[in-house]
PDB file of C-alpha atoms in Angstrom:
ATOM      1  CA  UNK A  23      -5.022  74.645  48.957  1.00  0.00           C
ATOM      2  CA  UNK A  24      -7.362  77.470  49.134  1.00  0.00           C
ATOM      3  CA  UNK A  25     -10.406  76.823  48.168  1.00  0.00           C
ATOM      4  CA  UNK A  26     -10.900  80.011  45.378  1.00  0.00           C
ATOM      5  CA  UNK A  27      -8.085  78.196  43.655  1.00  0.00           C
ATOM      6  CA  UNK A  28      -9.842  75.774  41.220  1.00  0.00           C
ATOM      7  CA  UNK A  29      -7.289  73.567  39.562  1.00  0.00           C
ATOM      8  CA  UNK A  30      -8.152  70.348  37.450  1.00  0.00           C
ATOM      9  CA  UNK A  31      -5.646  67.495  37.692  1.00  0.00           C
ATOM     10  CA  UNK A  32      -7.142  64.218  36.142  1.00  0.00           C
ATOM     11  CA  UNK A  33      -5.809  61.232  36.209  1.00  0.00           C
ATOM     12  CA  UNK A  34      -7.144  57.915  34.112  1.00  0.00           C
ATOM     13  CA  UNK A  35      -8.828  56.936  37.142  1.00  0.00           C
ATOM     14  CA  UNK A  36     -10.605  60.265  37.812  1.00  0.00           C
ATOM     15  CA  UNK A  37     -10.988  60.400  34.258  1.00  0.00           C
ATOM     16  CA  UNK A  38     -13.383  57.040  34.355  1.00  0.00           C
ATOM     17  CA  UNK A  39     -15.127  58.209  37.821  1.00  0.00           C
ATOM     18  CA  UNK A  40     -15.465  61.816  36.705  1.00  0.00           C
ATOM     19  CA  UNK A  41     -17.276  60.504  33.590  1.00  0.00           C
ATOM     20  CA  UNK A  42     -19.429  58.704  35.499  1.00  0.00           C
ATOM     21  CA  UNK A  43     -20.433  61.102  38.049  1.00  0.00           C
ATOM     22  CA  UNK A  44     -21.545  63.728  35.189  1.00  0.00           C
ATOM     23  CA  UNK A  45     -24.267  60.631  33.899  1.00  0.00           C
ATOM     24  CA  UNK A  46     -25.358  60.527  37.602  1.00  0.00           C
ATOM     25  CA  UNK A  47     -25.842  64.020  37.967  1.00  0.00           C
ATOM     26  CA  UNK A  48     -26.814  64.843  34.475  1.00  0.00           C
ATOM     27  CA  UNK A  49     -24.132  67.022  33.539  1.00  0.00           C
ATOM     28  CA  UNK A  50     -24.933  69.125  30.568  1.00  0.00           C
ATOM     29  CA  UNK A  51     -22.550  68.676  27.991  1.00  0.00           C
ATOM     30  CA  UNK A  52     -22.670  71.481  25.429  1.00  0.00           C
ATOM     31  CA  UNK A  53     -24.179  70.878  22.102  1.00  0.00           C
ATOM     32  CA  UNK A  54     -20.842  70.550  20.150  1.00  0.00           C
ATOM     33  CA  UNK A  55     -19.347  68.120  22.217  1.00  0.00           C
ATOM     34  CA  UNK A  56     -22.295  66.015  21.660  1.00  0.00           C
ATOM     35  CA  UNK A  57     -22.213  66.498  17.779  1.00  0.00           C
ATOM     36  CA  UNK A  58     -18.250  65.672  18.134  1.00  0.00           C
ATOM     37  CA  UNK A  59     -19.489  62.544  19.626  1.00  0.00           C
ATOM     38  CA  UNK A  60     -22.234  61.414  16.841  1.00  0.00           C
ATOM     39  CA  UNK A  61     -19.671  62.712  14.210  1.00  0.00           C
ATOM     40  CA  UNK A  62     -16.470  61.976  14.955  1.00  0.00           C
ATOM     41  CA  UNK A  63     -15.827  59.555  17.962  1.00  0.00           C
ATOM     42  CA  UNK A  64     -13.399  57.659  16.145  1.00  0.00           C
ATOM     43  CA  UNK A  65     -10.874  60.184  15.103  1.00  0.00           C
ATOM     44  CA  UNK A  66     -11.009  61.344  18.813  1.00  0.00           C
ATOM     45  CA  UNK A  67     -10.074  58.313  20.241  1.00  0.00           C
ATOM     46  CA  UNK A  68      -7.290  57.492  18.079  1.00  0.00           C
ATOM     47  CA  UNK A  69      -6.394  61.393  19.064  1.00  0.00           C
ATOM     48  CA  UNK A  70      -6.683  60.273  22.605  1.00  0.00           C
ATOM     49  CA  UNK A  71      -4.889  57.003  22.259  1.00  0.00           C
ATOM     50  CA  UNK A  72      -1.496  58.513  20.646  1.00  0.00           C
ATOM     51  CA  UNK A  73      -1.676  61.460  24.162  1.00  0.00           C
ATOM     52  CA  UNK A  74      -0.720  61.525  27.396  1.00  0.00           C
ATOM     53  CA  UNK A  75       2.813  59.791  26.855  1.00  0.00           C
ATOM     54  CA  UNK A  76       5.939  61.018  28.431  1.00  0.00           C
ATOM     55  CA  UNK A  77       7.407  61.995  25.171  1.00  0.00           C
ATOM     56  CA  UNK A  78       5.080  64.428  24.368  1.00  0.00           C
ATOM     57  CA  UNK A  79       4.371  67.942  25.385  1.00  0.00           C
ATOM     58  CA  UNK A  80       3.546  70.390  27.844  1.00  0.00           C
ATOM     59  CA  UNK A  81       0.812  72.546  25.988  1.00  0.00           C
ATOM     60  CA  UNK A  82      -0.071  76.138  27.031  1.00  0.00           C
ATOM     61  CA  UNK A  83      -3.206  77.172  25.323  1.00  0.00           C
ATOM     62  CA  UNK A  84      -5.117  80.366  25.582  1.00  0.00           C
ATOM     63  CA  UNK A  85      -4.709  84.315  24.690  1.00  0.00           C
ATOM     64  CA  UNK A  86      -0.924  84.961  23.210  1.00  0.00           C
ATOM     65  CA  UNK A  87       0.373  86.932  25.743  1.00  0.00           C
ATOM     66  CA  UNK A  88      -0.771  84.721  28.241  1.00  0.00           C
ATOM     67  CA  UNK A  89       0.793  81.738  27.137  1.00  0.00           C
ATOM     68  CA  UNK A  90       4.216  82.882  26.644  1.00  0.00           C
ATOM     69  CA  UNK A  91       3.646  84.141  30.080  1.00  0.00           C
ATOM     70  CA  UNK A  92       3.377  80.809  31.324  1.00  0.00           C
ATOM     71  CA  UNK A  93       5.846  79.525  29.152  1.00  0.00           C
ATOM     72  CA  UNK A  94       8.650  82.229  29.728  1.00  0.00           C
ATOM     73  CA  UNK A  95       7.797  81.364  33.682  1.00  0.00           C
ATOM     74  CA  UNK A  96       8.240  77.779  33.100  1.00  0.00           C
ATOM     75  CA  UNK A  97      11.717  77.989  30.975  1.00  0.00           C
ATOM     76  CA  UNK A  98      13.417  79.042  34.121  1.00  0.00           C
ATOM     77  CA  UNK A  99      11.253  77.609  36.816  1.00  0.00           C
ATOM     78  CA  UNK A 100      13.745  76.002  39.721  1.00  0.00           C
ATOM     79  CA  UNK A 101      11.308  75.411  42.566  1.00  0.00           C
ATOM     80  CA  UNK A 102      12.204  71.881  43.196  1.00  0.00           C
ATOM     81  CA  UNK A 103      14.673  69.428  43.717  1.00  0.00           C
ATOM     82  CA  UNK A 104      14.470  67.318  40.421  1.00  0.00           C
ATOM     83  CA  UNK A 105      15.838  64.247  41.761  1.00  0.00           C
ATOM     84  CA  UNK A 106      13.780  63.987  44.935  1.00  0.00           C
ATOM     85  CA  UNK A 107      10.696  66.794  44.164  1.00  0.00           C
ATOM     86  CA  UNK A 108      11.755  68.452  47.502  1.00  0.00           C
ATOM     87  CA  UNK A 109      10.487  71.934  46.890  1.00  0.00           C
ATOM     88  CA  UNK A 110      14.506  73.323  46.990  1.00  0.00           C
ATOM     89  CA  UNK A 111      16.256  75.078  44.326  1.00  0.00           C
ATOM     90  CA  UNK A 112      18.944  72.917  42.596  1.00  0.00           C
ATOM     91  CA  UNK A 113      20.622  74.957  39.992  1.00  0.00           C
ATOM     92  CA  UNK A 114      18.295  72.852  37.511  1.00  0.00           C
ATOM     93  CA  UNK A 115      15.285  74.037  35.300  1.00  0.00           C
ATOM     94  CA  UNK A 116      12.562  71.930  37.120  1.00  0.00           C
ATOM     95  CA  UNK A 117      11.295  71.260  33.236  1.00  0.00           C
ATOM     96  CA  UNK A 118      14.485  70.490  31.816  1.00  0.00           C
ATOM     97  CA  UNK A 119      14.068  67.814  28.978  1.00  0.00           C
ATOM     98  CA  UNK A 120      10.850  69.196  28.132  1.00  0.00           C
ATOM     99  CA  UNK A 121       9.118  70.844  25.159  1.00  0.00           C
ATOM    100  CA  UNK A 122       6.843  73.620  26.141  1.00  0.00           C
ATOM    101  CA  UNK A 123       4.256  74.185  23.389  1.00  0.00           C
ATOM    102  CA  UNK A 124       2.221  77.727  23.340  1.00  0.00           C
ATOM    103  CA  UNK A 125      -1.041  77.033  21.339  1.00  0.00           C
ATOM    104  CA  UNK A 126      -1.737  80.778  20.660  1.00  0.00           C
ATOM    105  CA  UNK A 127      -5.601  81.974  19.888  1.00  0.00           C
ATOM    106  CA  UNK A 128      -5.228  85.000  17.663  1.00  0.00           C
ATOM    107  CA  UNK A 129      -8.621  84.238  15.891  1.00  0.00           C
ATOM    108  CA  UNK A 130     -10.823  85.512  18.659  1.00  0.00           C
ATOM    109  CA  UNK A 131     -11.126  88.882  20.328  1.00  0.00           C
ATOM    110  CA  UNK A 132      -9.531  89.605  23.177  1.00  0.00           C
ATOM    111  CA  UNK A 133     -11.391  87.689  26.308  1.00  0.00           C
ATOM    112  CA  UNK A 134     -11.362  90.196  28.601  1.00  0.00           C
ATOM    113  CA  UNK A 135     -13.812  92.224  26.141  1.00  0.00           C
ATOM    114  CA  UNK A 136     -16.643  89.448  26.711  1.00  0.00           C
ATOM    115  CA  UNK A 137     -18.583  89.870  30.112  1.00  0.00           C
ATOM    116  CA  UNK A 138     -19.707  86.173  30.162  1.00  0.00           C
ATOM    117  CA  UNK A 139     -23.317  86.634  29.194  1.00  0.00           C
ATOM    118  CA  UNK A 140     -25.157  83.627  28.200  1.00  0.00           C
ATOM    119  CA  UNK A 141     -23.675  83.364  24.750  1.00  0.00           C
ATOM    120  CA  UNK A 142     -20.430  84.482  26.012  1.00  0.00           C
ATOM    121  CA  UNK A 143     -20.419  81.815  28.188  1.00  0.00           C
ATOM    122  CA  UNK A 144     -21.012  79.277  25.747  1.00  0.00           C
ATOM    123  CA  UNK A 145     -18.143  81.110  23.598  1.00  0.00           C
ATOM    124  CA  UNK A 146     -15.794  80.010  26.214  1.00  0.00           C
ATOM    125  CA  UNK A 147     -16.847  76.677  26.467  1.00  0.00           C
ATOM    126  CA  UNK A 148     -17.085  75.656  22.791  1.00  0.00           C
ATOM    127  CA  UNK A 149     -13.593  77.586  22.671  1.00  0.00           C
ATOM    128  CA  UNK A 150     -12.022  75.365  25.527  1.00  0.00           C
ATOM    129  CA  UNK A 151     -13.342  72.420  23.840  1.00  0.00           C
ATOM    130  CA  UNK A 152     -11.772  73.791  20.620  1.00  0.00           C
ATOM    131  CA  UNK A 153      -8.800  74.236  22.265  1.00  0.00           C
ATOM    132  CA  UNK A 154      -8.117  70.989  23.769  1.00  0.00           C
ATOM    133  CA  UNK A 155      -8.556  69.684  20.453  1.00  0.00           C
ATOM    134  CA  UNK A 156      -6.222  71.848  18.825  1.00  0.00           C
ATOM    135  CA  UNK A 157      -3.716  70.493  22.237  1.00  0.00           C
ATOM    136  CA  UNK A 158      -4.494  66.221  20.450  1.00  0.00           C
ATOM    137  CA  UNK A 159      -3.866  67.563  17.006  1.00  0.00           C
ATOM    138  CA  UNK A 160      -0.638  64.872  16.545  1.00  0.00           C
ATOM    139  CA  UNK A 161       1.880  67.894  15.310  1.00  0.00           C
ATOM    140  CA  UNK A 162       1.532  68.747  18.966  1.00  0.00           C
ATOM    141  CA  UNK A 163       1.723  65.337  20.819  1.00  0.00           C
ATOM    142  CA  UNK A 164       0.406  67.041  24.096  1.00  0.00           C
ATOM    143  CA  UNK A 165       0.835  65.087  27.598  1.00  0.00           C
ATOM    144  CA  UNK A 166      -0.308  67.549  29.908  1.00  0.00           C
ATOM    145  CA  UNK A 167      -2.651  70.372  28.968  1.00  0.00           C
ATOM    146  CA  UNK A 168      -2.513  74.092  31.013  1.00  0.00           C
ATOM    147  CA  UNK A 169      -4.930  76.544  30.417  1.00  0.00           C
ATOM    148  CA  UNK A 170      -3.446  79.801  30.437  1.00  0.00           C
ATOM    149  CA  UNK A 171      -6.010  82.194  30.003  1.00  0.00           C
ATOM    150  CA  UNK A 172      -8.822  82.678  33.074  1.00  0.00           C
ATOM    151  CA  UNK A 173     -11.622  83.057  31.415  1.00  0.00           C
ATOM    152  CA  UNK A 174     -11.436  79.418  29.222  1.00  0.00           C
ATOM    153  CA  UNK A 175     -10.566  77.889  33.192  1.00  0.00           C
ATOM    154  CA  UNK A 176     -13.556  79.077  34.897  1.00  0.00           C
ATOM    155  CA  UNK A 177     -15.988  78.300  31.870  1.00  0.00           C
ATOM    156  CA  UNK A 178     -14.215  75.518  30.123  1.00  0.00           C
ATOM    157  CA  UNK A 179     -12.134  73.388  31.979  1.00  0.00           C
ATOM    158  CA  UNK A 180     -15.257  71.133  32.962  1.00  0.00           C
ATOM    159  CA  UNK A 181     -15.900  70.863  29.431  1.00  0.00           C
ATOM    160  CA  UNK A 182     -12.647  69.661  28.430  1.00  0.00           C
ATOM    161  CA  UNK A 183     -13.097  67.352  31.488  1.00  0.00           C
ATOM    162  CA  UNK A 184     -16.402  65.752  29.783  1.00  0.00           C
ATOM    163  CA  UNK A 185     -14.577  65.473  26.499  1.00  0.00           C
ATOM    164  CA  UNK A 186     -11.403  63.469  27.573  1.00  0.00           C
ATOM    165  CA  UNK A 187     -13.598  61.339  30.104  1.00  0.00           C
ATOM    166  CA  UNK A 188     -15.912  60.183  27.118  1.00  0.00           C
ATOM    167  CA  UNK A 189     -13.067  59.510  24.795  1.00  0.00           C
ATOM    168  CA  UNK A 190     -10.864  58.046  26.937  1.00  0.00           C
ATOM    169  CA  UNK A 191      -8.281  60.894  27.122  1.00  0.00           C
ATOM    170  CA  UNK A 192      -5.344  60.188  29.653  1.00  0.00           C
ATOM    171  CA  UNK A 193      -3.904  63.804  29.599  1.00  0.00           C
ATOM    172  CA  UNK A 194      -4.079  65.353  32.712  1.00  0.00           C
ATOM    173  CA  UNK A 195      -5.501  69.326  32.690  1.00  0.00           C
ATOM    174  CA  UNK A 196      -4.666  71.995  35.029  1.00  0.00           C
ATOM    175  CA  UNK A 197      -6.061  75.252  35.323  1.00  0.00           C
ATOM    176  CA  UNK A 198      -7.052  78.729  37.675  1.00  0.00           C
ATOM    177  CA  UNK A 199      -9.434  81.422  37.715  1.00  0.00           C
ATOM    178  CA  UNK A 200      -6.231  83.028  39.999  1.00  0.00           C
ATOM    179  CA  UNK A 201      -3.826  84.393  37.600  1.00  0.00           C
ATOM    180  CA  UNK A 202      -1.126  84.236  40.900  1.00  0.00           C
ATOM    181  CA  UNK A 203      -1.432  80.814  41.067  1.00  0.00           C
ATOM    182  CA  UNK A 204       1.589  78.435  40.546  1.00  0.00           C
ATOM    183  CA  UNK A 205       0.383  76.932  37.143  1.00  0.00           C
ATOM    184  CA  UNK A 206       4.035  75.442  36.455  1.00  0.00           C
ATOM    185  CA  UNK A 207       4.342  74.353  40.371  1.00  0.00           C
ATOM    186  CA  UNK A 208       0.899  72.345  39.688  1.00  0.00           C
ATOM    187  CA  UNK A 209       2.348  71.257  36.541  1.00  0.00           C
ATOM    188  CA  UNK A 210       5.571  69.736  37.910  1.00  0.00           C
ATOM    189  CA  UNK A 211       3.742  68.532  40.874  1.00  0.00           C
ATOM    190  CA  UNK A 212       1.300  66.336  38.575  1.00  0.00           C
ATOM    191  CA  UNK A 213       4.034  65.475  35.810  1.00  0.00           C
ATOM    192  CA  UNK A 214       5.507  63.813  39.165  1.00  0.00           C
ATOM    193  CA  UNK A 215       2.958  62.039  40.087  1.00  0.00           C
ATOM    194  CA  UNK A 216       2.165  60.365  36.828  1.00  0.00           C
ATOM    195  CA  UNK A 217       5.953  59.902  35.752  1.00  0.00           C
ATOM    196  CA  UNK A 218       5.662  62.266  32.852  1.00  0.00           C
ATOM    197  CA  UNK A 219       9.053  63.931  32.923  1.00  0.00           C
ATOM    198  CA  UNK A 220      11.545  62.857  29.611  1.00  0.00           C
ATOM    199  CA  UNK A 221      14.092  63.504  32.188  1.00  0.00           C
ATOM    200  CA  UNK A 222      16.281  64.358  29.699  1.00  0.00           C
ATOM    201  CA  UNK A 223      18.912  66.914  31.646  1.00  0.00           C
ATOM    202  CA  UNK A 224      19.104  69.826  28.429  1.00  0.00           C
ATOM    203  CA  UNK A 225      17.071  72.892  28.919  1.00  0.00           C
ATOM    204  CA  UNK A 226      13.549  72.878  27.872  1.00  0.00           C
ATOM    205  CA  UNK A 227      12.356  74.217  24.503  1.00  0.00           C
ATOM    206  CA  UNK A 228       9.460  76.444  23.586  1.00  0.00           C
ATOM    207  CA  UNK A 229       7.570  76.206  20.428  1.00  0.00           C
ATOM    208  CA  UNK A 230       5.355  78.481  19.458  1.00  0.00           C
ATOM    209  CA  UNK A 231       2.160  77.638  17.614  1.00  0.00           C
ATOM    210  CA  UNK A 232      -1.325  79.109  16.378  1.00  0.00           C
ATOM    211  CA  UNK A 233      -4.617  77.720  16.107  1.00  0.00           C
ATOM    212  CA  UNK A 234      -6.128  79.231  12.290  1.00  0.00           C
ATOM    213  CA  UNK A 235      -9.835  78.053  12.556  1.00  0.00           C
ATOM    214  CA  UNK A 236     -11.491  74.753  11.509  1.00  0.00           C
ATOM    215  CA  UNK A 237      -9.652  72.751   9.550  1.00  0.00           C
ATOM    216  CA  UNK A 238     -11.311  70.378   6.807  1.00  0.00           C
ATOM    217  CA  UNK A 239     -13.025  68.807   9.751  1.00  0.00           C
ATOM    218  CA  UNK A 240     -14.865  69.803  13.060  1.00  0.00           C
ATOM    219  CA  UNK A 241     -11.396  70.291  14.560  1.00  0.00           C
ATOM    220  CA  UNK A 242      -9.298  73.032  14.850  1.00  0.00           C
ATOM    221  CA  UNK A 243      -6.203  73.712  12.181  1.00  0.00           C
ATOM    222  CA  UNK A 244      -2.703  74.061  13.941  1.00  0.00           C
ATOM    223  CA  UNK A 245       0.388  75.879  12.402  1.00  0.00           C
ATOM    224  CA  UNK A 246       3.648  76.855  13.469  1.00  0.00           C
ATOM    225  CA  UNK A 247       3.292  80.778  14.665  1.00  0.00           C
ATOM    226  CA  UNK A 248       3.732  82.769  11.168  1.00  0.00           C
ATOM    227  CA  UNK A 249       4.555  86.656  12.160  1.00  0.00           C
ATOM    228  CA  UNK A 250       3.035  88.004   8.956  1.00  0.00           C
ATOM    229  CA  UNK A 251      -0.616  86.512  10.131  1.00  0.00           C
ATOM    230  CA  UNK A 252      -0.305  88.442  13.177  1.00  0.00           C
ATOM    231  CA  UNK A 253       0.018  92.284  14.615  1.00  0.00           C
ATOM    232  CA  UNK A 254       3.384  93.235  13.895  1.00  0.00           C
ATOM    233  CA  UNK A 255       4.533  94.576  16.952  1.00  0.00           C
ATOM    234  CA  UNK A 256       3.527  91.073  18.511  1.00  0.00           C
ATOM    235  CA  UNK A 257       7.210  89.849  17.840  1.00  0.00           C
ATOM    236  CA  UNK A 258       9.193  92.333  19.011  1.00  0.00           C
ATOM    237  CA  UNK A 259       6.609  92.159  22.251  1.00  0.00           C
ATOM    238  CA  UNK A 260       7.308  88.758  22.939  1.00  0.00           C
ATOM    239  CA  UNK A 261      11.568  89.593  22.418  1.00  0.00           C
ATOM    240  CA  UNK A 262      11.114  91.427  25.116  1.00  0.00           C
ATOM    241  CA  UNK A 263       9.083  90.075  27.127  1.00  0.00           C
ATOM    242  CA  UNK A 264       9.454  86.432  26.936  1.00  0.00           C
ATOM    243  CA  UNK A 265      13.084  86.071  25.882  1.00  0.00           C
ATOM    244  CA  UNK A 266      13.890  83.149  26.541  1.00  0.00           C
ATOM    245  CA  UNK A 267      10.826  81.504  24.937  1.00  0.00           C
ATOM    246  CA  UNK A 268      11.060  83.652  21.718  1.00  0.00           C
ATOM    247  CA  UNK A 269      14.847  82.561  20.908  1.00  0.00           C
ATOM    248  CA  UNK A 270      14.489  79.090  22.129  1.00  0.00           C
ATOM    249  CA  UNK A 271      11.471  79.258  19.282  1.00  0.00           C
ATOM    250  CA  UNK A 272      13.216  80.640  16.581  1.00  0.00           C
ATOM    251  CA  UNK A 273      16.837  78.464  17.666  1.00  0.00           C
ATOM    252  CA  UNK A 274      14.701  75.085  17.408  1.00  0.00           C
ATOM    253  CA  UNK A 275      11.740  75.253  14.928  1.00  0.00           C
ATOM    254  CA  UNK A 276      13.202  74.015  12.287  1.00  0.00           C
ATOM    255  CA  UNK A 277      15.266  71.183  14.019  1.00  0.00           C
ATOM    256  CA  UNK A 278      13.610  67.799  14.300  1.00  0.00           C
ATOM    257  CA  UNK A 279      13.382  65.496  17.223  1.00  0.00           C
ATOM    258  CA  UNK A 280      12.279  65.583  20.807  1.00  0.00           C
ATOM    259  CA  UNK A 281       9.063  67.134  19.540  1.00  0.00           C
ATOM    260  CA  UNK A 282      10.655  70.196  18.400  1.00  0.00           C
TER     261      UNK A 282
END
């Protein structure tokens, strides 16, 4: 793999080494992580306890359009064999069984309208942070977290890192500065590694949700998407664009069971 591509795929044991290599080298966490820490280490690892588990979630999290992107991609993706992972087409959905859950930011400005100064910078870190909470909220039950927008995987990702490896966070996260890389090939590649897959054979399911700010707490509310708290036209956008995800949304979110 090129070397430009810069994709994060932890497992529990890179988790623990990872962890330890940041106290080594003095790795500078950021100041909230720290506070979340002091202030709230036990919620986070009973967070981190109840994710990671095969019947959980994929979670997409990053600008809107961006994560239906992913999502819409993944719906249909058929790169693989799903029986034996050759990388052959077999008629299948290579995420078949699966619930595919966009955790859409519509609180913050568009990213691409921050030019990563110092304290835009730190924006995107707190913000990936943030978001990988929102990801652990239990209405979400994520298993594998993919960061969808560029910006929060090239400032944030090694921030997310530092958070699950002090909590204890067995969710593997995978992310590129390259918008043409294969995010759902990396996904199926490490949800076959670490025996992730429901392997249920239905076709997947999107869900869309929003973050809405801080909750009560230091961590991020989560809601089911709500059109009237967002631009109108963002709907009939995402009809057209991401088909597939937006009626497999509005077929399942009100049915219960496999995480829908």
């Amino acid at each position: 793999m090129r070397l430009k591509y810069l994709v994060f795929i932890i497992s529990a044991l890179t988790l623990f080494f990872s962890c330890a290599r940041r106290v080594e080298t003095g790795y500078d966490s950021i100041d909230y992580v720290d506070r979340l820490m002091s202030e709230s280490y036990p919620s986070l690892q009973m967070m981190a306890a109840q994710a990671g588990k095969p019947d959980g979630t994929i979670v997409l999290v990053g600008e809107p359009m961006r994560c239906v992107a992913v999502s819409e991609k993944m719906m249909g993706f058929d790169e693989f064999d799903n029986v034996d992972a050759k990388p052959v087409k077999d008629g299948l959905p290579d995420f078949a069984g699966e619930t595919l859950v966009s955790l859409m930011d519509f609180v913050n400005p568009p990213y691409d309208s921050l030019h990563l100064t110092s304290a835009d910078s730190l924006f995107f870190r707190e913000l990936a942070v943030k978001s990988a909470l929102a990801a652990l909220d239990t209405s979400v039950n994520c298993k594998v977290l993919v960061i969808c927008s560029p910006q929060l995987a090239v400032k944030g990702t090694e921030d997310i890192i530092d958070l699950f490896g002090k909590i204890g966070c067995d969710v593997p996260v995978i992310s590129s500065v390259d918008t043409t890389f294969s995010l759902p090939g990396a996904c199926f590649k490490v949800m076959r590694e670490r025996n992730l897959f429901t392997h249920d054979i239905v076709y997947p399911v999107a869900r869309l949700m929003m973050t809405v700010g801080n909750g009560t707490s230091a961590f991020p509310a989560v809601a089911t998407f709500d059109e009237s708290l967002v631009p109108e036209s963002f709907a009939d956008t995402v009809g057209v664009f991401a088909p597939y995800t937006y009626v497999s949304h509005v077929q399942n979110k009100h049915i219960s069971g496999r995480n829908r």
